[in-house]
PDB file of C-alpha atoms in Angstrom:
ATOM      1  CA  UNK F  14     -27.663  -1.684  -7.878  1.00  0.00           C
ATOM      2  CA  UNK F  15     -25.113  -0.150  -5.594  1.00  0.00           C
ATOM      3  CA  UNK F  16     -21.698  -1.285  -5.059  1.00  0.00           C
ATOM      4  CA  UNK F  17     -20.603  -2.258  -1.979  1.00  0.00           C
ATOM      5  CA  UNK F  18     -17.226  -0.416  -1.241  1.00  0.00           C
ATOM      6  CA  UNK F  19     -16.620  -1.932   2.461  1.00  0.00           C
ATOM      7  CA  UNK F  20     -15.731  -5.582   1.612  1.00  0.00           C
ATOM      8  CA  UNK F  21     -12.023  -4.859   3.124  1.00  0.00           C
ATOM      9  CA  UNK F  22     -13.578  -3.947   6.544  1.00  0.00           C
ATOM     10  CA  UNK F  23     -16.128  -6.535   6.677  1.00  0.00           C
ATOM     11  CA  UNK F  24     -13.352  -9.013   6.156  1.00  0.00           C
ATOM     12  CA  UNK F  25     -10.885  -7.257   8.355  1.00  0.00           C
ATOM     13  CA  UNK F  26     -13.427  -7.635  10.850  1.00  0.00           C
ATOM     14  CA  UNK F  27     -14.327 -11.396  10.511  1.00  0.00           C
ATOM     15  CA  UNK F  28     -10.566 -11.649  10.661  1.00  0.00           C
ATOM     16  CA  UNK F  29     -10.316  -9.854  14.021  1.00  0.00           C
ATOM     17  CA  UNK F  30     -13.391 -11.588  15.690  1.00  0.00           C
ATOM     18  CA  UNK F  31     -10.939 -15.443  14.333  1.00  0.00           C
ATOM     19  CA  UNK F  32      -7.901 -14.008  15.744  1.00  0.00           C
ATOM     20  CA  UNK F  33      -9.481 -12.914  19.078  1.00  0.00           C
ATOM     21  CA  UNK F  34     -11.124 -16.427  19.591  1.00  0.00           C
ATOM     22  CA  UNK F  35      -7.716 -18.324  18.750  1.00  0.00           C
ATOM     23  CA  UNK F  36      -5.729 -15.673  21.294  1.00  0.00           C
ATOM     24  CA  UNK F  37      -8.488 -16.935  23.697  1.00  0.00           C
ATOM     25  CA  UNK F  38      -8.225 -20.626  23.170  1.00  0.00           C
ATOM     26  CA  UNK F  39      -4.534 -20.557  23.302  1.00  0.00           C
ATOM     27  CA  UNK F  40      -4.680 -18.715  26.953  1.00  0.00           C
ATOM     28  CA  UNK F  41      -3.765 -14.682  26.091  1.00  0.00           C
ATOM     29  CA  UNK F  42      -4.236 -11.773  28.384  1.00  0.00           C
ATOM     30  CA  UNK F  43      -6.967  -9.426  26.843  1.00  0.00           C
ATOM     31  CA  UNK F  44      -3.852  -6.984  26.273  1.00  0.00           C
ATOM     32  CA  UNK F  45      -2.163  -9.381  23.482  1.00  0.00           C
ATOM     33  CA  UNK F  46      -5.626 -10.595  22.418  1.00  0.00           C
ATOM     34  CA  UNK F  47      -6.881  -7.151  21.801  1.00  0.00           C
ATOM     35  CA  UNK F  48      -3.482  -6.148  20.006  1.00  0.00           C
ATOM     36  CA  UNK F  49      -2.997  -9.563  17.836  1.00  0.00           C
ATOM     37  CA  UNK F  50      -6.757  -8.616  16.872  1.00  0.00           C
ATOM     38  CA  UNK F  51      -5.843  -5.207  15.606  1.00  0.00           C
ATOM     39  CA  UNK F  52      -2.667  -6.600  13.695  1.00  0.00           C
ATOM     40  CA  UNK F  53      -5.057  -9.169  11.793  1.00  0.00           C
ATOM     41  CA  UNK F  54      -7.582  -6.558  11.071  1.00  0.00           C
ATOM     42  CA  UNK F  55      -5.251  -4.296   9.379  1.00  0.00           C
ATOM     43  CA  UNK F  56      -3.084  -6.792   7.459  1.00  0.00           C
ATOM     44  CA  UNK F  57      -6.367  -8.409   6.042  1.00  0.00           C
ATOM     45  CA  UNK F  58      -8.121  -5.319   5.153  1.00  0.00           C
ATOM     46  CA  UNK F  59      -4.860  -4.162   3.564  1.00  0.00           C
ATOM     47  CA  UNK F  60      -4.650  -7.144   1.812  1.00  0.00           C
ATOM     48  CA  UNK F  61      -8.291  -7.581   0.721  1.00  0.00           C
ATOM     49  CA  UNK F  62      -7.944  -4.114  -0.407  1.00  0.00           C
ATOM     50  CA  UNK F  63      -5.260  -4.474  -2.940  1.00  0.00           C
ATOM     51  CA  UNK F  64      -6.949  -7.832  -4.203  1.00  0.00           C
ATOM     52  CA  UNK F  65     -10.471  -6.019  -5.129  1.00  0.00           C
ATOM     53  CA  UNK F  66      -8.754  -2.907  -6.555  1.00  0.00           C
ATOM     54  CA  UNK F  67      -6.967  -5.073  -9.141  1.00  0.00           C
ATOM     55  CA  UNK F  68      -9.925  -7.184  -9.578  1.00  0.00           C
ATOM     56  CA  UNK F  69     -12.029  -3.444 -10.802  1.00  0.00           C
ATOM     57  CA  UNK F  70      -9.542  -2.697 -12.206  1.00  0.00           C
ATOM     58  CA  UNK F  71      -8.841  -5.631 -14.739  1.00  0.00           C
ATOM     59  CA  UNK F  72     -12.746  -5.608 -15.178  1.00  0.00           C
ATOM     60  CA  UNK F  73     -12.847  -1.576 -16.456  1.00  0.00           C
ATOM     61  CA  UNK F  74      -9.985  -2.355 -18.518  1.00  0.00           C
ATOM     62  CA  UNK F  75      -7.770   0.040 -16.903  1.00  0.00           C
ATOM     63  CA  UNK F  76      -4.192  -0.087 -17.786  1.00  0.00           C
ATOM     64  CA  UNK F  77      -2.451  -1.971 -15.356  1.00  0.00           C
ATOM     65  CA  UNK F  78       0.190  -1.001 -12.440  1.00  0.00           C
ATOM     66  CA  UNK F  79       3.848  -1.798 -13.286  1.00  0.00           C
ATOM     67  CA  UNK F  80       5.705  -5.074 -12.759  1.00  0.00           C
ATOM     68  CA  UNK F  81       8.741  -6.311 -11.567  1.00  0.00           C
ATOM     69  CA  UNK F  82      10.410  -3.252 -11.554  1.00  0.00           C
ATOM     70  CA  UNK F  83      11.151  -3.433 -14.958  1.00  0.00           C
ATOM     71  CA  UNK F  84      10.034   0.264 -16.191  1.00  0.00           C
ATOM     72  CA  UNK F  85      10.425   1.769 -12.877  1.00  0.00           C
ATOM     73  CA  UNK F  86      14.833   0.629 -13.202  1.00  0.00           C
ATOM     74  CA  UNK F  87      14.538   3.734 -15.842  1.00  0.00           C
ATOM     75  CA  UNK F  88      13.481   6.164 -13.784  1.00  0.00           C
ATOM     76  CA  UNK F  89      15.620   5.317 -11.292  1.00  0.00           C
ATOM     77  CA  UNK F  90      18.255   6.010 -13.966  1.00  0.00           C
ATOM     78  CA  UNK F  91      17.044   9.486 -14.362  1.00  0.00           C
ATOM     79  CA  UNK F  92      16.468  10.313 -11.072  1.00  0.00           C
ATOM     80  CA  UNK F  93      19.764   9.462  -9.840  1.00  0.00           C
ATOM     81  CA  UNK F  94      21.419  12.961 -10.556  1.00  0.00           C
ATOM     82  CA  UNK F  95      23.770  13.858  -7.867  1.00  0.00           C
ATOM     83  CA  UNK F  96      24.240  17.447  -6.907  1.00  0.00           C
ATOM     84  CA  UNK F  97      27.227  18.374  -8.027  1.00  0.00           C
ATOM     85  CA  UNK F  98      26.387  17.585 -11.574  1.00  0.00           C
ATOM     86  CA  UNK F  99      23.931  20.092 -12.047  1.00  0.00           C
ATOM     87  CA  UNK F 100      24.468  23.232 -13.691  1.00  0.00           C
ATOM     88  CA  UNK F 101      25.427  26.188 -11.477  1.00  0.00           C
ATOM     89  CA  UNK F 102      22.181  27.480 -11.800  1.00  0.00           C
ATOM     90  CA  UNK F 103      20.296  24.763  -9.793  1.00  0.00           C
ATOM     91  CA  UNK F 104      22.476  24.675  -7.395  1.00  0.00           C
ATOM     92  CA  UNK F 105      21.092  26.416  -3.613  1.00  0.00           C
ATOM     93  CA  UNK F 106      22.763  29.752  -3.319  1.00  0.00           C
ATOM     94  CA  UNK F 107      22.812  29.339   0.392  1.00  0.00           C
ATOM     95  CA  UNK F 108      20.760  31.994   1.341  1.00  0.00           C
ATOM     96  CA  UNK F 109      17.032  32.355   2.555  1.00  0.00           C
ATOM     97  CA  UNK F 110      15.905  31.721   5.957  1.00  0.00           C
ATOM     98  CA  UNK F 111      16.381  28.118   5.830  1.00  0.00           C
ATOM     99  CA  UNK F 112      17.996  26.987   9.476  1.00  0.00           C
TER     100      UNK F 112
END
């Protein structure tokens, strides 16, 4: 059996085709139909693309992406060097051909 990889654009297209008829029914141009159509598509494929990549993932028992920030506040805290406390040695010398 194959796996069907294209779930986000079959439902970012059924979410189009639902937006287009309601821009219709509520009396758009084609203009804002066409572009509220294009909005919807994206945000639900997005969207339906996040949900089934967590979804494999919890299933192949993958570790699983960070939460609330929690581990990420530490390497913030390491990353947060500001130039002038480096040693002299990482600092840019200033030349090259750098504009």
């Amino acid at each position: 059996m194959v796996r069907f990889r294209g779930l986000h654009i079959v439902a970012g297209i059924a979410a189009m085709g639902v937006a287009a008829a309601l821009g219709i029914i509520m009396g758009l141009n084609n203009t804002a139909v066409f572009t509220s159509s294009c909005v919807v598509f994206v945000a639900v494929s997005l969207w339906v693309q996040s949900r089934v990549a967590k979804f494999r993932t919890r299933l192949q028992g993958l570790p699983q992406p960070l939460r609330d920030g929690v581990s990420l506040e530490r390497t913030v805290e390491r990353t947060t060097e500001r130039p002038a406390e480096r040693p002299a040695e990482q600092l840019p010398s200033g030349e090259g051909n750098a504009a």
